PDB file of C-alpha atoms and ligand atoms in Angstrom:
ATOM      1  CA  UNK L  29     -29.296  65.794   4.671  1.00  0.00           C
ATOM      2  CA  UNK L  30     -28.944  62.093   4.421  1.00  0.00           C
ATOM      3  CA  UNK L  31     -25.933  60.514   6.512  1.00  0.00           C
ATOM      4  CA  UNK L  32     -26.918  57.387   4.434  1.00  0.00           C
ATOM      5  CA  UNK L  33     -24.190  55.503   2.234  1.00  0.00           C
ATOM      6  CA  UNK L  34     -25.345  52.516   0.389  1.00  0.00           C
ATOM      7  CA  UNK L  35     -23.201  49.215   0.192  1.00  0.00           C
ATOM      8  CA  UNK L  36     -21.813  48.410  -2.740  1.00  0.00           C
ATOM      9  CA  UNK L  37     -23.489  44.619  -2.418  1.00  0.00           C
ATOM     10  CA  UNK L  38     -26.459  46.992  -2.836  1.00  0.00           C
ATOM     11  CA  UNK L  39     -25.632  48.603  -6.209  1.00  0.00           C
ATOM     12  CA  UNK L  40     -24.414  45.308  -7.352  1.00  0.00           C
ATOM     13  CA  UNK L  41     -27.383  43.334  -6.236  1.00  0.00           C
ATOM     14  CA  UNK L  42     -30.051  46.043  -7.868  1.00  0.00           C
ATOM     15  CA  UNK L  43     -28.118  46.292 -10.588  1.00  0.00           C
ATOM     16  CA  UNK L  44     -28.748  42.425 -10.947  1.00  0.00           C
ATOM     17  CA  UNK L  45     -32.122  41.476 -10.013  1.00  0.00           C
ATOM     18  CA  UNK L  46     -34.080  40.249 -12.570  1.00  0.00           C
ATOM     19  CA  UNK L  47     -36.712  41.974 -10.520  1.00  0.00           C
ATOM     20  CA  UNK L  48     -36.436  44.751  -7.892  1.00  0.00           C
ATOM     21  CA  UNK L  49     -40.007  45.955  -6.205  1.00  0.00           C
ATOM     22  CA  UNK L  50     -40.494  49.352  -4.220  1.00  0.00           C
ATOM     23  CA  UNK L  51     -43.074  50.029  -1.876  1.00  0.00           C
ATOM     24  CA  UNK L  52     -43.533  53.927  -0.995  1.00  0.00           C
ATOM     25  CA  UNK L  53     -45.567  55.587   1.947  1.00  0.00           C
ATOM     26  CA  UNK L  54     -45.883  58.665   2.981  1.00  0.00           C
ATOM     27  CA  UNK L  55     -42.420  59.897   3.928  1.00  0.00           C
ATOM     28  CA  UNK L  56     -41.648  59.542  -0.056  1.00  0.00           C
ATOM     29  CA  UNK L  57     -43.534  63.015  -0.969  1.00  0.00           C
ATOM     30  CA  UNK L  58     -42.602  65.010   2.704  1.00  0.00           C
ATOM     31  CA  UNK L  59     -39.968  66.556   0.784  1.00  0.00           C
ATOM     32  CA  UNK L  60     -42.571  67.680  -1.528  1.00  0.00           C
ATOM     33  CA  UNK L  61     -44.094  69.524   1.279  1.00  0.00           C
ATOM     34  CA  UNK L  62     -47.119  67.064   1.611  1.00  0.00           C
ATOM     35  CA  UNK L  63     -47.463  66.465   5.617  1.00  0.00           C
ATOM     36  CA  UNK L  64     -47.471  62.685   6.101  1.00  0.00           C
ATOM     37  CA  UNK L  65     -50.062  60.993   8.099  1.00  0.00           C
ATOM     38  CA  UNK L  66     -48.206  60.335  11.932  1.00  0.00           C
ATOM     39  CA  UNK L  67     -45.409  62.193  11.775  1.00  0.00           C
ATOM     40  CA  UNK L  68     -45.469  65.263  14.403  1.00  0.00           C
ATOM     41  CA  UNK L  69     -47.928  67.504  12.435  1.00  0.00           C
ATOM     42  CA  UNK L  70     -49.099  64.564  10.612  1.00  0.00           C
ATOM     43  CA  UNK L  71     -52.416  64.832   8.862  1.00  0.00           C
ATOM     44  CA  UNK L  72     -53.516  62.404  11.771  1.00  0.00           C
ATOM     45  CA  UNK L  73     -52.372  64.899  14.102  1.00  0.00           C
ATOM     46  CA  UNK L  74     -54.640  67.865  12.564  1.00  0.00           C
ATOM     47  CA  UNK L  75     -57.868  65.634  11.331  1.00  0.00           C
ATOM     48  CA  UNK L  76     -59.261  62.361  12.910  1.00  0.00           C
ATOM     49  CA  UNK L  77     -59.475  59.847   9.927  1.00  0.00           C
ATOM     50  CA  UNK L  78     -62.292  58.821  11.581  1.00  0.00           C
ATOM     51  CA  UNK L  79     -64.195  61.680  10.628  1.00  0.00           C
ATOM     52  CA  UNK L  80     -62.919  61.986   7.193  1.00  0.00           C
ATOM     53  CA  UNK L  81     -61.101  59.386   5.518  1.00  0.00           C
ATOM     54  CA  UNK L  82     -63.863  56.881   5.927  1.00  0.00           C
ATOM     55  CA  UNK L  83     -67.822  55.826   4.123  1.00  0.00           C
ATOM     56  CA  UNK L  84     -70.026  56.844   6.709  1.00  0.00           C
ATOM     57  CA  UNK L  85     -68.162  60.260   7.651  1.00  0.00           C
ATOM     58  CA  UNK L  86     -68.578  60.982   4.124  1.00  0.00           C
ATOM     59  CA  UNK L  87     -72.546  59.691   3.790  1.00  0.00           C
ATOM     60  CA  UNK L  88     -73.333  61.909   6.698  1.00  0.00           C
ATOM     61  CA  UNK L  89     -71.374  65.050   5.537  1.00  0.00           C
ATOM     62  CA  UNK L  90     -70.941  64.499   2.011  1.00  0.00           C
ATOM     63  CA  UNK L  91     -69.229  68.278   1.440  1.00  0.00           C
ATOM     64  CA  UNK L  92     -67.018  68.470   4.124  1.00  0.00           C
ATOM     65  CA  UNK L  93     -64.973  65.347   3.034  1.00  0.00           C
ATOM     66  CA  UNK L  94     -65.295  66.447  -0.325  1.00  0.00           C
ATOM     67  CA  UNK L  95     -63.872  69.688   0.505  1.00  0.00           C
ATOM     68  CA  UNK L  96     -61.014  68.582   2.675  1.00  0.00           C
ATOM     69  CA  UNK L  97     -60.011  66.093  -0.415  1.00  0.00           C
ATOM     70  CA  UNK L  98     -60.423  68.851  -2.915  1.00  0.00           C
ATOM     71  CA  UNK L  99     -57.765  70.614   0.057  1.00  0.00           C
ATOM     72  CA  UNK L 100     -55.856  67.513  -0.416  1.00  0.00           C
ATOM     73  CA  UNK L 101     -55.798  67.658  -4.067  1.00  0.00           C
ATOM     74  CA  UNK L 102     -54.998  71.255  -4.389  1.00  0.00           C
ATOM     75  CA  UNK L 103     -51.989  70.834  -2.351  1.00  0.00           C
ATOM     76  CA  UNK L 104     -50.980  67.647  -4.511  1.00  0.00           C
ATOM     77  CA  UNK L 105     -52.063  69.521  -7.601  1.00  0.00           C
ATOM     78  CA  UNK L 106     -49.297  72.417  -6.188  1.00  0.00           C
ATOM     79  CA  UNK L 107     -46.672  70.598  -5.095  1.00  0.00           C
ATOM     80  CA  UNK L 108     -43.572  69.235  -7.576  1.00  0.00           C
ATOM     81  CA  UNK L 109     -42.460  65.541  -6.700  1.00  0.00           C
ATOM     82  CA  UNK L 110     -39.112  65.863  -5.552  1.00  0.00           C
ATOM     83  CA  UNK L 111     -36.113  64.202  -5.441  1.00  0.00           C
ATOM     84  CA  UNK L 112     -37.227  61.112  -4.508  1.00  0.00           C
ATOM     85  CA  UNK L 113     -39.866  60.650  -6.826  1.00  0.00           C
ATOM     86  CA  UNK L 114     -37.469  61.161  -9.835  1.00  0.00           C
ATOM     87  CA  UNK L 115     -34.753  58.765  -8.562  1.00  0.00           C
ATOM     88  CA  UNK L 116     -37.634  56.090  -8.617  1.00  0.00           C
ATOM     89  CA  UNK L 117     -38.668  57.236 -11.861  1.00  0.00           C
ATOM     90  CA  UNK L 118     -34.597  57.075 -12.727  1.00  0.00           C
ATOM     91  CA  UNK L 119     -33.938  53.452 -11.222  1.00  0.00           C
ATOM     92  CA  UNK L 120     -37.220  51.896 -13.186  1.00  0.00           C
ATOM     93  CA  UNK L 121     -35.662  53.649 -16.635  1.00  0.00           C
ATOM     94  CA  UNK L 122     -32.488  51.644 -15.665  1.00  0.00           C
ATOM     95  CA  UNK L 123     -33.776  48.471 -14.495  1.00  0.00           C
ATOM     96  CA  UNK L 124     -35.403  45.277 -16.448  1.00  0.00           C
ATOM     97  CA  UNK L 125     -37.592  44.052 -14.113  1.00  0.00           C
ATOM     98  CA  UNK L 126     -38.856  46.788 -11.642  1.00  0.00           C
ATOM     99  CA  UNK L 127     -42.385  47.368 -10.087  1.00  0.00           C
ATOM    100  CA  UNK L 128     -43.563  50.620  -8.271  1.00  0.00           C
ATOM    101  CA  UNK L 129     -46.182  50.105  -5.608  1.00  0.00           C
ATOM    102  CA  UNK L 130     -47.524  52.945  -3.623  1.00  0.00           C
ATOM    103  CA  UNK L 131     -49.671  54.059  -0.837  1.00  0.00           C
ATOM    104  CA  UNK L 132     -49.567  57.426  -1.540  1.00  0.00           C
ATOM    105  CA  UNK L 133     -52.496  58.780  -3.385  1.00  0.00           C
ATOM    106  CA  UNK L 134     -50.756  62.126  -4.386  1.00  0.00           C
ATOM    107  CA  UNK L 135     -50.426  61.116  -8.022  1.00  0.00           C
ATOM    108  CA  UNK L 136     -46.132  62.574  -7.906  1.00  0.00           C
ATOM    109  CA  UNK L 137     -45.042  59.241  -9.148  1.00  0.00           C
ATOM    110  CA  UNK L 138     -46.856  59.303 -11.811  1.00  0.00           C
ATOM    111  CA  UNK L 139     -45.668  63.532 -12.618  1.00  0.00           C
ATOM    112  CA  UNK L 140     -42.318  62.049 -12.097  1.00  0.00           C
ATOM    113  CA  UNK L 141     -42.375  59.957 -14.631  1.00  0.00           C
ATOM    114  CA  UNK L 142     -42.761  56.650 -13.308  1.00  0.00           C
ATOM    115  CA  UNK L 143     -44.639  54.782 -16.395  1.00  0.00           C
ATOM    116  CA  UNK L 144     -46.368  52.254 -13.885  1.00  0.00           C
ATOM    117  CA  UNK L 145     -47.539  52.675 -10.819  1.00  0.00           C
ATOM    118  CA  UNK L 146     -49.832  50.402  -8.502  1.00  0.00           C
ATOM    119  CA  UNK L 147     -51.666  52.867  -6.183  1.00  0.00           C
ATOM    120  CA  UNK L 148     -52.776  50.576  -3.171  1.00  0.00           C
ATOM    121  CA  UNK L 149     -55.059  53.142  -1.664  1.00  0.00           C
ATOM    122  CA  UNK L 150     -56.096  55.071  -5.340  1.00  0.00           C
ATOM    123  CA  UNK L 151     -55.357  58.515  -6.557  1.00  0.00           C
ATOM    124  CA  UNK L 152     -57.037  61.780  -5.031  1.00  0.00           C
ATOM    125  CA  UNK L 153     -56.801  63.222  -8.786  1.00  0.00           C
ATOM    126  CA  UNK L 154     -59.555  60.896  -9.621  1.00  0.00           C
ATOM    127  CA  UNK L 155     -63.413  60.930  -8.587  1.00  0.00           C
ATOM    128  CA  UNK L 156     -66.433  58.778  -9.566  1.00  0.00           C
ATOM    129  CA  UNK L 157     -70.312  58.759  -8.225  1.00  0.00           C
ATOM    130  CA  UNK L 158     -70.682  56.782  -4.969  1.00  0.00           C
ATOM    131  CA  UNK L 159     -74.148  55.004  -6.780  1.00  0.00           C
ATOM    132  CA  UNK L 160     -73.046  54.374 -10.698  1.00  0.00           C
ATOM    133  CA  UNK L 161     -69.545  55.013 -10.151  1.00  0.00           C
ATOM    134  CA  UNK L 162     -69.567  57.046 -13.724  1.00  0.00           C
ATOM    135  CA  UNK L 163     -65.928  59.153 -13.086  1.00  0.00           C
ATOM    136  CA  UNK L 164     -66.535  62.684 -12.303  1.00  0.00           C
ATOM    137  CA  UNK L 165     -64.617  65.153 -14.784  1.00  0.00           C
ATOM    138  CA  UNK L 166     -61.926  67.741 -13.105  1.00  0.00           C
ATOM    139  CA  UNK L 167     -64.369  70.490 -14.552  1.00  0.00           C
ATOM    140  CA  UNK L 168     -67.512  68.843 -12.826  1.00  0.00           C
ATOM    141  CA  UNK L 169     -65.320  68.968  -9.437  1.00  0.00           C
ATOM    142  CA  UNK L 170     -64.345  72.406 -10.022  1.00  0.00           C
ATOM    143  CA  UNK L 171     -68.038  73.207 -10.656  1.00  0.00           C
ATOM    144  CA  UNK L 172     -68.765  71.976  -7.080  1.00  0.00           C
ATOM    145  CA  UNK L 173     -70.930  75.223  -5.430  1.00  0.00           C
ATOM    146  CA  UNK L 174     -68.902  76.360  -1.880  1.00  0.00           C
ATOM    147  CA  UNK L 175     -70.466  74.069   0.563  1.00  0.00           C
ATOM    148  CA  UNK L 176     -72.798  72.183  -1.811  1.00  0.00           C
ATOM    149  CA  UNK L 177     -71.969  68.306  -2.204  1.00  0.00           C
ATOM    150  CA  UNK L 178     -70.679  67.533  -5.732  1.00  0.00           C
ATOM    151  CA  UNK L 179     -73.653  65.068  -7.364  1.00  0.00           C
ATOM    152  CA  UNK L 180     -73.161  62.612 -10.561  1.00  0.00           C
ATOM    153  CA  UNK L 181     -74.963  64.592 -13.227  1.00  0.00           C
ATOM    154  CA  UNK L 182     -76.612  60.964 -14.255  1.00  0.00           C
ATOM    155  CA  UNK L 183     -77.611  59.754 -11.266  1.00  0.00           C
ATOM    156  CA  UNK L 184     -77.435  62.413  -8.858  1.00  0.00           C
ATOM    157  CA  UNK L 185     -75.745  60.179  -6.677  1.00  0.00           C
ATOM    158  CA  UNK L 186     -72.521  61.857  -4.239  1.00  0.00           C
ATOM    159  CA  UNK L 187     -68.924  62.470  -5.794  1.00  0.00           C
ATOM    160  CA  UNK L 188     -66.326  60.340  -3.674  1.00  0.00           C
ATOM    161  CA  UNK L 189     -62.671  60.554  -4.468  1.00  0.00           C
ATOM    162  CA  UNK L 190     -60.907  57.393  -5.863  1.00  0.00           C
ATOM    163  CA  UNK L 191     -59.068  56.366  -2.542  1.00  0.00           C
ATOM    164  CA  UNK L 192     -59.033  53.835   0.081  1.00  0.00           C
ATOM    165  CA  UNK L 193     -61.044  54.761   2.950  1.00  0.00           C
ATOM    166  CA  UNK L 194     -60.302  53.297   6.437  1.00  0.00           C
ATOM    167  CA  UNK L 195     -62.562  50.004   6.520  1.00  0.00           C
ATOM    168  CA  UNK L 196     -62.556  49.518   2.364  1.00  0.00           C
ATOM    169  CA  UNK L 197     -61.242  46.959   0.522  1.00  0.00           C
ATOM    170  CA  UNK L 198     -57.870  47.298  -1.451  1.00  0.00           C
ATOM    171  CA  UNK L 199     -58.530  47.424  -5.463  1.00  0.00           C
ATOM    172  CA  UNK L 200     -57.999  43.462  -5.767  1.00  0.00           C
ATOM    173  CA  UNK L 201     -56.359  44.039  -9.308  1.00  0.00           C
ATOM    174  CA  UNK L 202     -53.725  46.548  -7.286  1.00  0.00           C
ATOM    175  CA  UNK L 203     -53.535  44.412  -4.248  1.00  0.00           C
ATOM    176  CA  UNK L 204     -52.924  41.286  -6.540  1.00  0.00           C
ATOM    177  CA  UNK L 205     -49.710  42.415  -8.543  1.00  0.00           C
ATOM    178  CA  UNK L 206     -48.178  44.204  -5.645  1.00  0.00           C
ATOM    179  CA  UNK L 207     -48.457  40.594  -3.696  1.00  0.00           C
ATOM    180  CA  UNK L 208     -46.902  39.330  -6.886  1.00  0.00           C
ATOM    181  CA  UNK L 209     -44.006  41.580  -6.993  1.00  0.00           C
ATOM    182  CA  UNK L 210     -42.927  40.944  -3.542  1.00  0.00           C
ATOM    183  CA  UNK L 211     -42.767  37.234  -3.586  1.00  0.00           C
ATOM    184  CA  UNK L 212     -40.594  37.461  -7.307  1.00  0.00           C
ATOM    185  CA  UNK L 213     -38.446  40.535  -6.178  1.00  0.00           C
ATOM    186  CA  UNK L 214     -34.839  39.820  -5.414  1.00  0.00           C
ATOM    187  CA  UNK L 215     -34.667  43.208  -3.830  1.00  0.00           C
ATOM    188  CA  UNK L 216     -37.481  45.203  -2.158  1.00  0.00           C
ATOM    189  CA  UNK L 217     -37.207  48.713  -1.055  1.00  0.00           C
ATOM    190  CA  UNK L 218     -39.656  50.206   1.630  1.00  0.00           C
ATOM    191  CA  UNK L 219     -39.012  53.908   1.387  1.00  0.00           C
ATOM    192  CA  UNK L 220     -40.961  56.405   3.672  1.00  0.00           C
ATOM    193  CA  UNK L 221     -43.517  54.297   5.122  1.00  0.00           C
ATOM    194  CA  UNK L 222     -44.119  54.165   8.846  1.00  0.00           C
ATOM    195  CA  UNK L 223     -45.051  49.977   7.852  1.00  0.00           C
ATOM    196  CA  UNK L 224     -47.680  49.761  10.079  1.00  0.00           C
ATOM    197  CA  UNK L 225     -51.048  49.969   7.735  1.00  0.00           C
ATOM    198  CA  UNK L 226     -51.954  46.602   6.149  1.00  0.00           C
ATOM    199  CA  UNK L 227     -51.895  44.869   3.776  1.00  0.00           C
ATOM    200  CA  UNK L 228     -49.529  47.262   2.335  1.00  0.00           C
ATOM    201  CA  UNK L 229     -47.326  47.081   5.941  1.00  0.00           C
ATOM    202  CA  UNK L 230     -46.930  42.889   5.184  1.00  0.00           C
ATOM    203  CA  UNK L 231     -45.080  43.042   1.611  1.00  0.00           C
ATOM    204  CA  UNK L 232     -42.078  43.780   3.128  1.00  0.00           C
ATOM    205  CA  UNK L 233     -41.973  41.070   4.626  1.00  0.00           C
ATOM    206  CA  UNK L 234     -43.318  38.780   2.037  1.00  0.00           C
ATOM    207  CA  UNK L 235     -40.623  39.989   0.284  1.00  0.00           C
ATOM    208  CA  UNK L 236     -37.885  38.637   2.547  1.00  0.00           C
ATOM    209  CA  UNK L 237     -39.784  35.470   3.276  1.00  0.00           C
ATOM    210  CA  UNK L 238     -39.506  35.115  -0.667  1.00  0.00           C
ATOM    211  CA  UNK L 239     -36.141  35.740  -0.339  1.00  0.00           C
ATOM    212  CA  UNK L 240     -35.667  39.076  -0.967  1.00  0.00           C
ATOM    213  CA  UNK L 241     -33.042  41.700   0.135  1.00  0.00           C
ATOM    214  CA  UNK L 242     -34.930  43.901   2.078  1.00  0.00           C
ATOM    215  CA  UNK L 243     -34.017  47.867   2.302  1.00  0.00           C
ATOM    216  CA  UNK L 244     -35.420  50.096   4.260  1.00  0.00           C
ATOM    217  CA  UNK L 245     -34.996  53.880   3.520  1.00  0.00           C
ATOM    218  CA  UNK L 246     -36.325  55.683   6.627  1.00  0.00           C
ATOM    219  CA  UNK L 247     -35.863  58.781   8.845  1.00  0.00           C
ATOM    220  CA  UNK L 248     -36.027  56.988  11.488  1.00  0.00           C
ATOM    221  CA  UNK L 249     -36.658  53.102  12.844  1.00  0.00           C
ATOM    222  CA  UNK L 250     -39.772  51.881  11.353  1.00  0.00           C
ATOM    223  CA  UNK L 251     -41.675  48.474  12.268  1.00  0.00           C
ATOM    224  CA  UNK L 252     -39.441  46.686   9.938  1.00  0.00           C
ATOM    225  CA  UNK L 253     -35.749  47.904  11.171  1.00  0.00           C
ATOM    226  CA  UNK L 254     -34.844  44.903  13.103  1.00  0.00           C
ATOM    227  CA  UNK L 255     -35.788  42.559   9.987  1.00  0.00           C
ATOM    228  CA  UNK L 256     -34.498  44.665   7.013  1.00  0.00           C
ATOM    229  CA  UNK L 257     -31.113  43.487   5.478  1.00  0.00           C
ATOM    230  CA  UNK L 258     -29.687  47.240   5.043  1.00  0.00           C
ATOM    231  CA  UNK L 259     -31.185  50.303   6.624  1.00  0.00           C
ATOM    232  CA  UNK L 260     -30.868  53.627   4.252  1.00  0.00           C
ATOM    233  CA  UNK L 261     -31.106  56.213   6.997  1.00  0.00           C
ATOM    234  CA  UNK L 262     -31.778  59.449   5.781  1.00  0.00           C
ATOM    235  CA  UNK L 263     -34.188  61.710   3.600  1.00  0.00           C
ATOM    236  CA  UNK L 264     -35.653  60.058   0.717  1.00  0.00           C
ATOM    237  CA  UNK L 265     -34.812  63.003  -1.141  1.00  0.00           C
ATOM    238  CA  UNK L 266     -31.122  62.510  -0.553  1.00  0.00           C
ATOM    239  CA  UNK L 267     -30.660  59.063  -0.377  1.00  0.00           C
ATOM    240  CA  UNK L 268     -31.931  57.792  -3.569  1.00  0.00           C
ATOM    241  CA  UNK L 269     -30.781  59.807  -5.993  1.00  0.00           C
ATOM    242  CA  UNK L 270     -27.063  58.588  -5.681  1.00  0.00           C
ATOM    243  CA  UNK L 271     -28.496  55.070  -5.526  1.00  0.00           C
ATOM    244  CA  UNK L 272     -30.270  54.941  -8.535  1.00  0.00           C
ATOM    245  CA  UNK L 273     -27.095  57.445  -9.793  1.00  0.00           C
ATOM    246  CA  UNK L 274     -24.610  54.063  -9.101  1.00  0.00           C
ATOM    247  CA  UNK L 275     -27.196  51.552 -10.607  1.00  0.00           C
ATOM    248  CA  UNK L 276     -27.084  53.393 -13.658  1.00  0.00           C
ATOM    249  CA  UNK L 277     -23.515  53.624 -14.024  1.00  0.00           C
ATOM    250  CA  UNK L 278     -23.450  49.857 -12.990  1.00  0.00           C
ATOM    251  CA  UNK L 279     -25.758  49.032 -15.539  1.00  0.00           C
ATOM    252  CA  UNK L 280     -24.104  50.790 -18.272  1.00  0.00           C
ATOM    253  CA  UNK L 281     -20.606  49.732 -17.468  1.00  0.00           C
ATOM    254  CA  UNK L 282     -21.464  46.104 -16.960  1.00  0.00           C
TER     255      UNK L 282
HETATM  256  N1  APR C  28     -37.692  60.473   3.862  1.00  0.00           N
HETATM  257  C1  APR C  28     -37.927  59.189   4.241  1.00  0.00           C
HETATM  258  N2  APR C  28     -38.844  58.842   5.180  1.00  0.00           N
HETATM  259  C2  APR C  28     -39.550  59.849   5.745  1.00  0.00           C
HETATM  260  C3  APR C  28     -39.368  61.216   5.408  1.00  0.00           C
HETATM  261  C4  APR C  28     -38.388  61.509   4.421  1.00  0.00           C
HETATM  262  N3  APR C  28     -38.134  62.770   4.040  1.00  0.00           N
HETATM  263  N4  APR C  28     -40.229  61.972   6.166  1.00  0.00           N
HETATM  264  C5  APR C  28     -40.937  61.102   6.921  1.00  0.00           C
HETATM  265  N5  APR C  28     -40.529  59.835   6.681  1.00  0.00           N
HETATM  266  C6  APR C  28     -41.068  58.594   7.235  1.00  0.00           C
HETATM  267  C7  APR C  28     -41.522  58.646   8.670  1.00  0.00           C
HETATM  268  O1  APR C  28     -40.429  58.367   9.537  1.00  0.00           O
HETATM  269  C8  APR C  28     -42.565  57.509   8.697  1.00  0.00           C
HETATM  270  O2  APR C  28     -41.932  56.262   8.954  1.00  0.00           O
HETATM  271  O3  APR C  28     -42.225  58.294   6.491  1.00  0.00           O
HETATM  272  C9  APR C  28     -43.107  57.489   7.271  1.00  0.00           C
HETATM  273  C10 APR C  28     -44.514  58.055   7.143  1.00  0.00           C
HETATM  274  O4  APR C  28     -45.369  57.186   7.826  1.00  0.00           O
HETATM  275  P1  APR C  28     -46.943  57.477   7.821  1.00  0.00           P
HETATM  276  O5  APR C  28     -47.176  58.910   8.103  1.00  0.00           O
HETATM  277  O6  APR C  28     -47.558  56.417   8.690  1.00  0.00           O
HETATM  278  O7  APR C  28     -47.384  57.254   6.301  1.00  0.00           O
HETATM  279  P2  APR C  28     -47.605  55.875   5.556  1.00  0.00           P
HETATM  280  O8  APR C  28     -46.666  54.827   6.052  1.00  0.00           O
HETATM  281  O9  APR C  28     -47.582  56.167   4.103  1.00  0.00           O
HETATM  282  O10 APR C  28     -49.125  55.490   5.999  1.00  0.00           O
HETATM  283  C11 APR C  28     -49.708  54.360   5.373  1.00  0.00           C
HETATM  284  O11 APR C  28     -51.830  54.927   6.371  1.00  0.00           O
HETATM  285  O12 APR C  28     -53.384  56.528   6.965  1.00  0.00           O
HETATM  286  C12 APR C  28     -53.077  55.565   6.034  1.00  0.00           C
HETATM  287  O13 APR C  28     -53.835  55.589   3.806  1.00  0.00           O
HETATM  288  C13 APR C  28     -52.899  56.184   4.675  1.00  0.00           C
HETATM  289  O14 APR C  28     -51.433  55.449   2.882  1.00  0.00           O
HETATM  290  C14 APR C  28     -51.475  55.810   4.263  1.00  0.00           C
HETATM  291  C15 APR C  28     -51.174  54.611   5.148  1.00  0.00           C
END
């Protein structure tokens, strides 16, 4: 359980902003039951990324990757968000100018309910053909023979899923209006992210350069604990849901 309590220049300042931008990693859907990537039985711990999460692992051994992301996707597809997720969902029903941008490619924002949501690194529910990039249908993935690499029925070309490998470049359009919601947000919220993967890792920061009130809502100390304004130390899961609970109640009384 969270041993987290907000301040109330918090509340008041969230409840405020004319614009209030969240960045979420990995720690956001643990709750969920989704491992992260380097906590203590991290996905990094269990899988090198270098083998998986990356073009040329994937050119070279087209089904394993596309089996360990239909592994991925499964346990997505079978987890509920949680706690967390809906609070974020909660705070952008409440709030004028808010902006969700994620690393996670889990797709439980979007179950949650949050409306928009700029996935950084894509969404594993999504898949297109490596050549034409025509997008691959659920059905067609499902189709995919045990052990046989899912092909693009018009080109023939490999299925890949619709994330970020290592070495990629970010969607621009994604990249673009997250960079734009951290230098206009008043207050930016890193929840669950270890901070250390860029260019997601340096809104934070651009936030706070731009003036922003920088939270941090963590487990533990993170790259950005000596800079952030407040530090929201406990579960996700526990600590938002009060938070966006007072915002609301701020917003309707004011
Ligand atoms: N509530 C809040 N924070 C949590 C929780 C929780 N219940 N559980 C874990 N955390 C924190 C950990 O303390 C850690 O700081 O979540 C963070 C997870 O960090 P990472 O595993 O590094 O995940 P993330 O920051 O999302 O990684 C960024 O790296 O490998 C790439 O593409 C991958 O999007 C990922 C990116």
């Amino acid at each position: 359980m969270s041993n987290a309590s907000f301040s109330d220049r918090l509340v008041d300042r969230l409840a405020q902003a004319a614009r209030v931008t969240v960045l979420t990693g990995a720690g956001t859907s643990a709750e969920s039951g989704i491992p992260t990537f380097r906590d203590p039985d991290g996905l990094w711990e269990q899988f090198d990324p270098q083998e998986l999460a990356n073009v040329n692992a994937f050119l070279e051994n087209p089904a394993l990757v596309q089996g360990w992301y239909a592994h991925r996707r499964k346990l997505a597809q079978d987890t509920e968000p949680n706690p967390a997720h809906h609070a974020l969902a909660q705070l952008e029903q409440h709030l004028d100018g808010f902006t969700l941008v994620t690393q996670n490619v889990d797709n439980l924002h979007q179950r949650a309910g949050s409306d928009d949501v700029v996935e950084l690194h894509g969404n594993i529910t999504r898949n297109h053909c490596i050549d034409c990039e025509r997008s691959a249908s659920d059905d067609e993935m499902e189709a995919i023979a045990e052990g046989e690499p899912a092909r693009c029925p018009t080109c023939d070309g490999y299925i890949r899923p619709d994330v970020v490998w290592f070495g990629e470049m970010l969607p621009q359009e994604a990249l673009q209006r997250a960079q734009e919601a951290a230098t206009q947000a008043e207050v930016f919220l890193s929840v669950g992210t270890s901070a250390v993967v860029h260019p997601a890792a340096g809104l934070p920061l651009t936030a706070q350069q731009h003036g922003a009130y920088l939270v941090e809502v963590n487990i533990e100390d993170t790259a950005l604990t000596d800079t952030a304004d407040e530090i929201l130390r406990g579960q996700a899961g526990a600590v938002l849901p009060p938070l966006a609970e007072a915002v609301a109640t701020r917003r309707s009384t004011a």
